[in-house]
Amino acid sequence: MSLEEALARCATETEALLDRLLPPHGFPASRITEAMRYAALGAGKRLRPFLVVESAALFGVPREQALRAGAALECVHCYSLVHDDLPAMDDDDMRRGRPTAHRAFDEATAILAGDALLTYAFDILSSPETHSSPEVRLTLVSRLARAAGAAGMVSGQMLDIEAEASATQALEAITTIQTLKTGALFRFACEAGAVMGGADPDALLRYASKIGLAFQIADDILDIESTPEALGKATQKDRGKGKATFVDVLGLTAAKAQADTLVAEAISSLAPYGDRAATLNSVAQFIVTRRK
Amino acid sequence: MSLEEALARCATETEALLDRLLPPHGFPASRITEAMRYAALGAGKRLRPFLVVESAALFGVPREQALRAGAALECVHCYSLVHDDLPAMDDDDMRRGRPTAHRAFDEATAILAGDALLTYAFDILSSPETHSSPEVRLTLVSRLARAAGAAGMVSGQMLDIEAEASATQALEAITTIQTLKTGALFRFACEAGAVMGGADPDALLRYASKIGLAFQIADDILDIESTPEALGKATQKDRGKGKATFVDVLGLTAAKAQADTLVAEAISSLAPYGDRAATLNSVAQFIVTRRK
């Protein structure tokens, strides 16, 4: 199976699982369930669930369990997109080729749907269907809370907004922001696989840190080289706001070289797993060669 | 110890615990930690933590464990106030006698601080310090997620906003909204005590449903009979928006009678606990006699 086929298979499985797990249409408040389903279903590469599934596969974790942890993580990812797109934050109208949640519904509904998706992630993780060991489920809850909260993603978004105001140009500052904002959920994805498999997560965490940064650099490059039509969202918004990207600080050529270096380092982190890490190695390469 | 002294003692302990648990000043993004601490510290009756502590006391649960579950619940309660106060929702400028979080900081910071407080609640509950049994901690995580999410509080707020648009006047509709919006966290508070004590939560859940509604009716009465200075927030806002309250639907006299009936039913629910429920019985009465 090619990487593209494996990604598509995981995306289809994640979509079906989220469709089954999310509150049904109309219950208990129809508007909130419609908005949650709008934000979480029907689009997205499902890259984070794929990282959970492939990391878990290294340790023989049952695929249906890894998919549940991936679905919980995807709820958090989708909530973060809904809140980040709000007028008070990045003020985006388009996401994944469709109107953003606050455009399709309204701001109040988008805030609440994001809140509900975040909350639901912890419900999914705490269920015995996610893993037979209560200790493992608690570790997943705790690690996701840290990755998503003030020690991780939320602070990344806060620093990103503050950087916009100060138009900071330092590579170190951008790296810190993106390590929190994008990196924290990538690290949780790979760590979750090891936690579910009762394995040491260190090598996977090193891999995840590298591909998280490579992902963001690739995003900044696509933002320059691609079009709103291809990406399904506005491009060059950061530039319009005077906010520095990796491309601004490094230049396009050096940014591409840096992304390639990070991919090589990510792959090297997984050397202990040998050929079993072939798919994860391919993902690392995909992250900098993707067209959207 | 009088009820007032017991409430004050629990409020002081909850404040100290939250001060210790919340991310320290300046880490990792100073603005987000300041806003979290602003929203969660320095005010509030801490009524929900008190319900956790007193319900847990029925079953001999160590007080420091109950206080942790109460602190997690208070993080969720404070997040809900921050998000409900936003311009896109209830658009309130004052809360607990101080500017609301989006007024003291800005909208983006308030949204993110609310997100971080919600997320942190699950980190607190998943820690072994909250309870020695992993199964109990997972039950707390799952029940709080359901109380706070699309099956509970979030849908209550969604329906409340929708009711504003439709100016619905039906008692049944208002009861449904408040059972979700206010009641779900009251029920979790009392259920958590039983869960931590390995006891059947049914009687406490009946008690909590009754006092949750009585609390909201009392709020609607205070909204008419008190002042912004005494309450620390704007009054009669619902009326200005054409949104019906219990007082609008029932009239003031019948609303007071209904609150008293609910208190009597709440106290009767706890009959199996005899004198051990004396404090919880006093809380039920306090809920309708409080001045703010």
Coordinates of C-alpha atoms in Angstrom, one line a residue:
Chain A
M1 CA 0.0 0.0 0.0
S2 CA 1.4 3.4 -1.0
L3 CA 1.6 6.2 1.6
E4 CA -1.3 8.0 -0.1
E5 CA -3.4 4.9 0.1
A6 CA -2.5 4.4 3.8
L7 CA -3.3 8.0 4.6
A8 CA -6.6 7.8 2.7
R9 CA -7.6 4.6 4.5
C10 CA -6.9 6.1 7.9
A11 CA -8.8 9.3 7.0
T12 CA -11.8 7.2 5.9
E13 CA -11.7 5.2 9.2
T14 CA -11.3 8.3 11.3
E15 CA -14.2 10.0 9.5
A16 CA -16.4 7.0 10.1
L17 CA -15.4 6.7 13.8
L18 CA -16.0 10.5 14.4
D19 CA -19.3 10.2 12.7
R20 CA -20.3 7.4 15.1
L21 CA -18.8 9.0 18.2
L22 CA -20.0 12.6 17.8
P23 CA -23.4 13.5 19.3
P24 CA -26.2 12.6 16.8
H25 CA -28.1 15.2 14.9
G26 CA -30.6 17.1 17.0
F27 CA -29.5 16.0 20.5
P28 CA -29.7 17.7 22.9
A29 CA -29.4 21.1 21.1
S30 CA -29.5 20.7 17.4
R31 CA -27.4 23.8 16.6
I32 CA -24.5 22.7 18.7
T33 CA -24.3 19.1 17.3
E34 CA -24.6 20.4 13.8
A35 CA -21.7 22.8 14.4
M36 CA -19.6 20.1 16.1
R37 CA -20.1 17.8 13.1
Y38 CA -19.5 20.6 10.6
A39 CA -16.2 21.4 12.3
A40 CA -15.0 17.8 12.7
L41 CA -16.3 15.9 9.7
G42 CA -16.0 16.0 5.9
A43 CA -12.5 17.3 5.4
G44 CA -8.9 17.3 6.7
K45 CA -5.9 15.1 6.0
R46 CA -6.3 13.4 9.4
L47 CA -2.5 13.5 9.6
R48 CA -2.5 13.4 13.5
P49 CA -4.7 10.3 13.7
F50 CA -2.4 8.7 11.1
L51 CA 0.6 9.4 13.3
V52 CA -1.2 7.8 16.3
V53 CA -2.1 4.7 14.3
E54 CA 1.4 4.3 12.8
S55 CA 3.2 4.9 16.1
A56 CA 0.9 2.5 17.8
A57 CA 1.4 -0.1 15.1
L58 CA 5.1 -0.2 16.0
F59 CA 4.1 -1.9 19.3
G60 CA 1.2 -4.1 18.1
V61 CA -1.6 -1.9 19.6
P62 CA -5.0 -2.9 18.1
R63 CA -5.8 -0.5 15.3
E64 CA -9.3 0.2 16.6
Q65 CA -7.9 1.5 19.9
A66 CA -5.3 3.7 18.1
L67 CA -8.1 5.1 15.9
R68 CA -10.0 6.1 19.0
A69 CA -7.0 8.0 20.5
G70 CA -6.6 9.5 17.0
A71 CA -10.2 10.6 16.9
A72 CA -9.9 12.3 20.4
L73 CA -6.8 14.1 19.1
E74 CA -8.6 15.2 16.0
C75 CA -11.4 16.6 18.1
V76 CA -8.8 18.8 19.8
H77 CA -7.2 19.8 16.5
C78 CA -10.6 20.7 15.0
Y79 CA -11.6 22.7 18.1
S80 CA -8.3 24.6 17.8
L81 CA -9.0 25.5 14.2
V82 CA -12.5 26.7 15.0
H83 CA -11.3 29.0 17.8
D84 CA -8.2 30.2 16.0
D85 CA -10.4 31.2 13.0
L86 CA -12.6 33.4 15.1
P87 CA -12.7 37.2 14.4
A88 CA -11.0 37.9 17.7
M89 CA -8.1 35.7 16.7
D90 CA -7.0 35.0 13.2
D91 CA -10.3 36.2 11.6
D92 CA -10.4 33.6 8.8
D93 CA -13.4 33.1 6.5
M94 CA -12.3 29.9 4.7
R95 CA -11.0 26.6 6.0
R96 CA -10.6 23.4 4.1
G97 CA -12.3 25.0 1.1
R98 CA -15.5 25.8 3.1
P99 CA -16.7 28.7 5.2
T100 CA -15.2 28.6 8.7
A101 CA -17.5 27.6 11.5
H102 CA -18.3 31.1 12.7
R103 CA -19.2 32.0 9.1
A104 CA -21.3 28.9 8.5
F105 CA -23.1 29.4 11.9
D106 CA -22.2 32.4 14.1
E107 CA -19.5 33.3 16.6
A108 CA -21.4 32.1 19.7
T109 CA -22.1 28.8 18.1
A110 CA -18.5 28.4 16.9
I111 CA -17.1 29.2 20.4
L112 CA -19.4 26.6 22.0
A113 CA -18.9 24.0 19.3
G114 CA -15.1 24.3 19.9
D115 CA -15.6 24.0 23.6
A116 CA -17.7 20.9 23.2
L117 CA -15.2 19.2 20.8
L118 CA -12.4 19.9 23.3
T119 CA -14.5 18.5 26.2
Y120 CA -15.5 15.4 24.2
A121 CA -11.9 14.4 23.5
F122 CA -11.5 13.5 27.2
D123 CA -14.7 11.5 27.2
I124 CA -13.4 9.4 24.3
L125 CA -10.0 8.8 25.9
S126 CA -11.5 7.8 29.3
S127 CA -13.6 5.0 27.8
P128 CA -12.5 1.4 28.2
E129 CA -12.9 1.0 24.5
T130 CA -9.8 3.2 24.0
H131 CA -7.5 0.9 26.0
S132 CA -8.0 -2.0 28.5
S133 CA -5.6 -0.4 31.1
P134 CA -7.1 2.4 33.2
E135 CA -3.5 3.6 33.9
V136 CA -2.9 4.0 30.1
R137 CA -6.2 5.8 29.6
L138 CA -5.3 8.2 32.5
T139 CA -1.9 8.8 30.9
L140 CA -3.5 9.7 27.6
V141 CA -5.9 12.1 29.4
S142 CA -3.1 13.8 31.2
R143 CA -0.7 14.0 28.3
L144 CA -3.4 15.4 25.9
A145 CA -4.4 18.0 28.5
R146 CA -0.8 19.1 28.8
A147 CA -0.3 19.1 25.0
A148 CA -3.5 21.1 24.4
G149 CA -3.5 23.5 27.4
A150 CA -1.5 26.3 28.8
A151 CA 1.7 24.2 28.7
G152 CA 1.3 23.6 25.0
M153 CA -1.0 24.5 22.1
V154 CA -3.0 27.3 23.8
S155 CA 0.2 29.2 24.8
G156 CA 1.5 28.7 21.3
Q157 CA -1.6 30.5 19.9
M158 CA -1.3 33.2 22.6
L159 CA 2.4 33.8 21.7
D160 CA 1.5 33.8 18.0
I161 CA -1.1 36.6 18.5
E162 CA 1.4 38.5 20.7
A163 CA 4.1 38.2 18.0
E164 CA 1.7 39.7 15.5
A165 CA 1.5 42.8 17.7
S166 CA 5.2 43.0 18.2
A167 CA 6.2 41.9 14.6
T168 CA 9.0 39.9 16.1
Q169 CA 11.5 38.5 13.5
A170 CA 13.7 36.2 15.6
L171 CA 14.0 32.6 14.5
E172 CA 14.2 31.5 18.1
A173 CA 10.8 33.2 18.9
I174 CA 9.1 31.6 15.8
T175 CA 10.5 28.2 16.7
T176 CA 9.2 28.5 20.3
I177 CA 5.7 29.5 19.1
Q178 CA 5.4 26.7 16.6
T179 CA 6.9 24.1 18.9
L180 CA 4.0 24.8 21.2
K181 CA 1.3 25.7 18.6
T182 CA 1.8 22.9 16.1
G183 CA 4.4 20.7 17.7
A184 CA 2.5 19.8 21.0
L185 CA -0.2 17.9 19.2
F186 CA 2.3 16.1 16.9
R187 CA 4.2 15.0 19.9
F188 CA 1.1 13.8 21.7
A189 CA 0.1 11.8 18.5
C190 CA 3.4 9.9 18.5
E191 CA 3.6 9.6 22.3
A192 CA 0.1 8.2 22.4
G193 CA 1.2 5.2 20.3
A194 CA 4.1 4.4 22.6
V195 CA 1.9 4.9 25.8
M196 CA -0.8 2.6 24.4
G197 CA 2.0 0.0 23.6
G198 CA 3.6 0.3 27.0
A199 CA 6.8 1.5 25.2
D200 CA 9.4 4.2 25.8
P201 CA 8.2 7.2 23.8
D202 CA 11.6 9.1 23.6
A203 CA 12.5 8.2 20.0
L204 CA 9.0 9.0 18.8
L205 CA 9.0 12.3 20.7
R206 CA 12.2 13.3 19.0
Y207 CA 10.7 12.3 15.6
A208 CA 7.5 14.2 16.3
S209 CA 9.4 17.4 17.3
K210 CA 11.3 17.4 14.1
I211 CA 8.3 16.7 11.8
G212 CA 6.2 19.3 13.7
L213 CA 8.7 22.0 12.8
A214 CA 9.1 20.7 9.3
F215 CA 5.3 20.8 8.9
Q216 CA 5.1 24.4 9.9
I217 CA 8.0 25.4 7.6
A218 CA 6.3 23.6 4.8
D219 CA 3.1 25.4 5.6
D220 CA 4.9 28.7 5.4
I221 CA 6.4 27.7 2.0
L222 CA 3.0 26.6 0.7
D223 CA 1.6 29.9 1.9
I224 CA 4.0 31.6 -0.6
E225 CA 4.1 29.1 -3.4
S226 CA 0.5 27.9 -3.5
T227 CA -3.0 29.5 -4.1
P228 CA -6.1 30.0 -1.9
E229 CA -7.9 27.6 -4.3
A230 CA -5.4 24.8 -3.9
L231 CA -5.1 25.2 -0.1
G232 CA -8.8 25.9 0.6
K233 CA -7.9 28.9 2.8
A234 CA -6.5 32.4 2.5
T235 CA -2.8 32.7 1.8
Q236 CA -0.2 35.3 2.8
K237 CA -2.3 36.5 5.7
D238 CA 0.7 36.6 8.1
R239 CA 2.5 38.8 5.7
G240 CA -0.4 41.2 5.6
K241 CA -0.3 41.4 9.4
G242 CA 3.4 42.0 9.6
K243 CA 3.9 38.6 11.3
A244 CA 7.1 36.9 10.5
T245 CA 7.1 33.3 9.2
F246 CA 10.0 30.8 8.8
V247 CA 10.3 31.9 5.1
D248 CA 10.6 35.6 6.1
V249 CA 13.3 34.9 8.6
L250 CA 15.3 32.2 6.7
G251 CA 14.5 33.0 3.1
L252 CA 12.8 30.5 0.8
T253 CA 15.9 28.5 -0.1
A254 CA 17.2 28.1 3.4
A255 CA 13.7 27.4 4.7
K256 CA 13.4 24.5 2.2
A257 CA 16.9 23.2 3.3
Q258 CA 15.9 23.5 6.9
A259 CA 12.8 21.5 6.4
D260 CA 14.8 18.8 4.6
T261 CA 17.3 18.7 7.4
L262 CA 14.5 18.3 10.0
V263 CA 13.0 15.4 7.9
A264 CA 16.4 13.7 7.8
E265 CA 16.8 14.1 11.6
A266 CA 13.2 12.8 12.1
I267 CA 14.0 9.7 10.1
S268 CA 17.3 9.2 11.9
S269 CA 15.4 9.3 15.3
L270 CA 13.5 6.2 14.3
A271 CA 16.6 4.2 13.3
P272 CA 16.1 1.9 16.4
Y273 CA 12.8 0.6 14.8
G274 CA 14.5 -0.2 11.4
D275 CA 12.2 -1.2 8.6
R276 CA 9.1 -1.2 10.9
A277 CA 9.3 2.6 10.8
A278 CA 9.1 2.7 7.0
T279 CA 5.6 4.3 6.9
L280 CA 6.6 6.9 9.6
N281 CA 9.7 7.8 7.5
S282 CA 7.5 8.2 4.4
V283 CA 5.2 10.5 6.4
A284 CA 8.1 12.7 7.3
Q285 CA 9.0 13.1 3.7
F286 CA 5.3 13.6 2.7
I287 CA 5.1 16.5 5.2
V288 CA 7.5 18.6 3.2
T289 CA 6.4 17.5 -0.3
R290 CA 2.6 17.8 0.1
R291 CA 0.8 20.2 -2.1
K292 CA -1.7 21.3 0.5
Chain B
M1 CA -19.2 25.8 62.7
S2 CA -22.0 27.8 61.0
L3 CA -22.7 27.3 57.3
E4 CA -21.2 30.7 56.5
E5 CA -18.0 29.7 58.3
A6 CA -17.9 26.3 56.5
L7 CA -18.4 28.0 53.1
A8 CA -15.7 30.5 53.9
R9 CA -13.3 27.8 55.0
C10 CA -13.9 25.8 51.8
A11 CA -13.6 29.0 49.6
T12 CA -10.2 29.7 51.3
E13 CA -8.9 26.2 50.8
T14 CA -10.1 26.2 47.1
E15 CA -8.5 29.5 46.5
A16 CA -5.2 28.3 47.9
L17 CA -5.3 25.0 46.0
L18 CA -6.1 26.7 42.7
D19 CA -3.3 29.2 43.3
R20 CA -0.9 26.3 43.7
L21 CA -2.3 24.2 40.8
L22 CA -2.6 26.9 38.1
P23 CA 0.4 27.6 35.9
P24 CA 2.8 30.0 37.7
H25 CA 3.1 33.6 36.6
G26 CA 5.0 33.9 33.3
F27 CA 5.1 30.3 32.2
P28 CA 5.1 29.6 29.3
A29 CA 3.2 32.6 27.9
S30 CA 2.7 35.2 30.6
R31 CA -0.5 36.7 29.2
I32 CA -2.3 33.3 29.2
T33 CA -1.3 32.4 32.7
E34 CA -2.3 35.9 34.0
A35 CA -5.7 35.6 32.3
M36 CA -6.3 32.1 33.7
R37 CA -5.4 33.3 37.2
Y38 CA -7.5 36.4 36.8
A39 CA -10.5 34.3 35.8
A40 CA -10.1 31.6 38.4
L41 CA -8.8 33.3 41.5
G42 CA -9.8 36.1 43.9
A43 CA -13.6 35.8 43.9
G44 CA -16.5 33.5 43.8
K45 CA -18.6 31.7 46.4
R46 CA -16.9 28.3 45.5
L47 CA -20.3 26.8 46.0
R48 CA -19.6 23.9 43.6
P49 CA -16.4 22.8 45.4
F50 CA -18.3 23.1 48.7
L51 CA -20.9 20.6 47.3
V52 CA -18.1 18.2 46.2
V53 CA -16.5 18.5 49.7
E54 CA -19.7 18.0 51.6
S55 CA -21.0 15.2 49.4
A56 CA -17.6 13.4 49.7
A57 CA -17.6 13.9 53.5
L58 CA -20.8 11.7 53.7
F59 CA -18.6 8.8 52.6
G60 CA -15.4 9.6 54.5
V61 CA -13.4 10.7 51.4
P62 CA -10.2 12.6 52.5
R63 CA -10.9 16.3 52.3
E64 CA -7.8 17.1 50.3
Q65 CA -8.9 14.7 47.5
A66 CA -12.4 16.2 47.4
L67 CA -10.9 19.7 47.2
R68 CA -8.9 18.7 44.1
A69 CA -12.1 17.4 42.4
G70 CA -13.7 20.7 43.5
A71 CA -10.9 22.7 42.1
A72 CA -11.2 20.9 38.7
L73 CA -14.9 21.6 38.7
E74 CA -14.3 25.3 39.6
C75 CA -11.9 25.5 36.6
V76 CA -14.8 24.4 34.3
H77 CA -17.2 26.8 36.0
C78 CA -14.8 29.7 35.6
Y79 CA -14.1 28.9 32.0
S80 CA -17.8 28.8 31.3
L81 CA -18.2 32.3 32.9
V82 CA -15.4 33.7 30.8
H83 CA -16.8 32.3 27.5
D84 CA -20.4 33.2 28.4
D85 CA -19.4 36.8 29.1
L86 CA -17.9 37.3 25.6
P87 CA -19.4 39.9 23.3
A88 CA -20.5 37.1 20.9
M89 CA -22.5 35.5 23.8
D90 CA -24.0 37.4 26.7
D91 CA -21.7 40.5 26.2
D92 CA -21.1 41.3 29.9
D93 CA -18.7 43.9 31.2
M94 CA -18.7 43.1 34.9
R95 CA -18.5 39.8 36.8
R96 CA -17.9 39.4 40.6
G97 CA -17.5 43.1 40.9
R98 CA -14.6 43.3 38.4
P99 CA -14.2 43.7 34.7
T100 CA -14.9 40.5 32.8
A101 CA -11.9 38.7 31.4
H102 CA -12.2 40.0 27.9
R103 CA -12.5 43.5 29.3
A104 CA -9.5 43.2 31.6
F105 CA -7.5 41.5 28.8
D106 CA -9.0 41.2 25.3
E107 CA -11.3 38.8 23.5
A108 CA -8.6 36.5 22.1
T109 CA -6.9 36.2 25.5
A110 CA -10.3 35.5 27.2
I111 CA -11.2 32.7 24.7
L112 CA -7.8 31.1 25.1
A113 CA -7.8 31.4 28.9
G114 CA -11.2 29.7 29.0
D115 CA -9.9 27.0 26.7
A116 CA -6.9 26.5 29.0
L117 CA -9.0 26.3 32.2
L118 CA -11.3 23.7 30.7
T119 CA -8.4 21.7 29.5
Y120 CA -6.6 21.9 32.9
A121 CA -9.6 20.5 34.8
F122 CA -8.9 17.1 33.2
D123 CA -5.3 17.2 34.0
I124 CA -6.2 17.8 37.7
L125 CA -8.7 14.9 37.8
S126 CA -6.3 12.4 36.1
S127 CA -3.6 12.9 38.8
P128 CA -3.2 10.2 41.4
E129 CA -3.3 12.9 44.0
T130 CA -7.1 13.3 43.3
H131 CA -7.9 9.6 44.1
S132 CA -5.9 6.4 44.6
S133 CA -8.1 4.4 42.3
P134 CA -7.5 4.8 38.5
E135 CA -11.1 3.7 37.8
V136 CA -12.5 6.4 40.1
R137 CA -10.3 9.1 38.4
L138 CA -11.5 7.9 35.0
T139 CA -15.1 8.0 36.1
L140 CA -14.6 11.6 37.3
V141 CA -13.0 12.5 33.9
S142 CA -15.9 10.9 32.0
R143 CA -18.7 12.4 34.1
L144 CA -17.2 15.9 34.1
A145 CA -16.8 15.7 30.3
R146 CA -20.4 14.8 29.9
A147 CA -21.6 17.4 32.4
A148 CA -19.6 20.2 30.8
G149 CA -20.0 19.2 27.1
A150 CA -22.6 18.8 24.4
A151 CA -24.7 16.6 26.6
G152 CA -24.8 19.2 29.4
M153 CA -23.6 22.7 30.0
V154 CA -22.5 23.7 26.5
S155 CA -25.9 22.8 25.1
G156 CA -27.6 24.7 27.9
Q157 CA -25.8 27.8 26.9
M158 CA -26.6 27.2 23.2
L159 CA -30.3 26.7 24.0
D160 CA -30.2 29.8 26.2
I161 CA -28.8 31.9 23.3
E162 CA -31.4 30.4 20.9
A163 CA -34.2 31.2 23.4
E164 CA -33.1 34.8 23.4
A165 CA -33.7 34.9 19.6
S166 CA -37.1 33.3 19.8
A167 CA -38.2 34.9 23.1
T168 CA -39.7 31.6 24.3
Q169 CA -41.8 31.9 27.4
A170 CA -42.6 28.3 28.2
L171 CA -41.7 27.0 31.7
E172 CA -40.7 23.7 30.2
A173 CA -38.2 25.3 27.9
I174 CA -36.6 27.4 30.6
T175 CA -36.4 24.3 32.9
T176 CA -34.7 22.3 30.2
I177 CA -32.2 25.1 29.5
Q178 CA -31.3 25.6 33.2
T179 CA -31.2 21.9 33.9
L180 CA -28.4 21.7 31.3
K181 CA -26.7 25.1 31.8
T182 CA -26.6 25.3 35.6
G183 CA -27.8 21.9 36.7
A184 CA -25.2 19.7 35.0
L185 CA -22.3 21.1 37.1
F186 CA -24.3 21.0 40.3
R187 CA -25.1 17.3 39.6
F188 CA -21.4 16.5 38.8
A189 CA -20.4 18.2 42.1
C190 CA -22.6 15.9 44.2
E191 CA -22.0 12.8 42.0
A192 CA -18.3 13.3 42.4
G193 CA -18.5 12.9 46.1
A194 CA -20.3 9.6 45.8
V195 CA -18.0 8.4 43.0
M196 CA -15.0 9.1 45.2
G197 CA -16.6 7.4 48.1
G198 CA -17.6 4.3 46.1
A199 CA -21.2 5.0 46.9
D200 CA -24.5 5.1 44.9
P201 CA -25.0 8.7 43.7
D202 CA -28.7 8.5 43.1
A203 CA -30.0 10.4 46.2
L204 CA -27.3 13.1 45.7
L205 CA -28.1 13.4 42.0
R206 CA -31.8 14.0 43.0
Y207 CA -30.7 16.6 45.6
A208 CA -28.4 18.3 43.1
S209 CA -31.1 18.6 40.4
K210 CA -33.5 20.3 42.8
I211 CA -30.9 22.7 44.2
G212 CA -29.7 23.5 40.7
L213 CA -33.1 24.7 39.6
A214 CA -33.7 26.4 43.0
F215 CA -30.3 28.2 42.5
Q216 CA -31.4 29.5 39.0
I217 CA -34.8 30.6 40.3
A218 CA -33.1 32.5 43.1
D219 CA -30.7 34.1 40.6
D220 CA -33.7 35.3 38.6
I221 CA -35.3 36.7 41.8
L222 CA -32.0 38.4 42.8
D223 CA -31.9 39.9 39.3
I224 CA -35.1 41.7 40.0
E225 CA -34.7 42.5 43.7
S226 CA -31.0 43.2 44.0
T227 CA -28.7 45.8 42.5
P228 CA -25.6 45.7 40.3
E229 CA -23.5 46.9 43.2
A230 CA -24.6 44.1 45.5
L231 CA -24.3 41.4 42.8
G232 CA -21.1 42.6 41.2
K233 CA -22.7 42.2 37.7
A234 CA -25.3 43.8 35.6
T235 CA -29.0 43.1 36.4
Q236 CA -32.1 42.7 34.3
K237 CA -30.1 42.0 31.2
D238 CA -32.4 39.1 30.2
R239 CA -35.4 41.4 30.4
G240 CA -33.7 43.9 28.1
K241 CA -33.2 41.1 25.6
G242 CA -36.7 39.8 25.7
K243 CA -35.4 36.6 27.2
A244 CA -37.8 35.0 29.7
T245 CA -36.7 34.1 33.2
F246 CA -38.5 31.9 35.8
V247 CA -39.8 35.1 37.4
D248 CA -41.3 36.2 34.0
V249 CA -43.1 32.9 33.5
L250 CA -44.2 32.2 37.1
G251 CA -44.5 35.6 38.6
L252 CA -42.4 36.7 41.7
T253 CA -44.6 35.1 44.4
A254 CA -45.0 31.7 42.6
A255 CA -41.2 31.7 41.7
K256 CA -40.4 32.1 45.4
A257 CA -42.8 29.3 46.3
Q258 CA -41.4 27.1 43.7
A259 CA -37.8 27.6 44.9
D260 CA -39.0 26.8 48.5
T261 CA -40.7 23.6 47.2
L262 CA -37.5 22.5 45.4
V263 CA -35.4 23.1 48.6
A264 CA -37.8 21.0 50.6
E265 CA -37.6 18.2 47.9
A266 CA -33.8 18.5 47.9
I267 CA -33.7 18.0 51.7
S268 CA -36.1 15.1 51.5
S269 CA -33.9 13.4 48.9
L270 CA -31.1 13.2 51.5
A271 CA -33.3 11.6 54.2
P272 CA -31.4 8.3 53.9
Y273 CA -28.3 10.1 55.3
G274 CA -30.1 11.5 58.3
D275 CA -28.2 14.0 60.4
R276 CA -25.0 13.4 58.4
A277 CA -26.6 15.5 55.6
A278 CA -27.2 18.5 57.9
T279 CA -24.7 20.7 56.1
L280 CA -26.0 19.8 52.6
N281 CA -29.5 20.6 53.9
S282 CA -28.3 24.0 55.1
V283 CA -26.7 24.6 51.7
A284 CA -30.1 24.0 50.0
Q285 CA -31.7 26.6 52.2
F286 CA -28.7 29.0 51.7
I287 CA -29.2 28.8 47.9
V288 CA -32.6 30.5 48.1
T289 CA -31.8 32.9 51.0
R290 CA -28.4 34.2 49.8
R291 CA -28.2 37.9 49.0
K292 CA -25.8 37.5 46.0

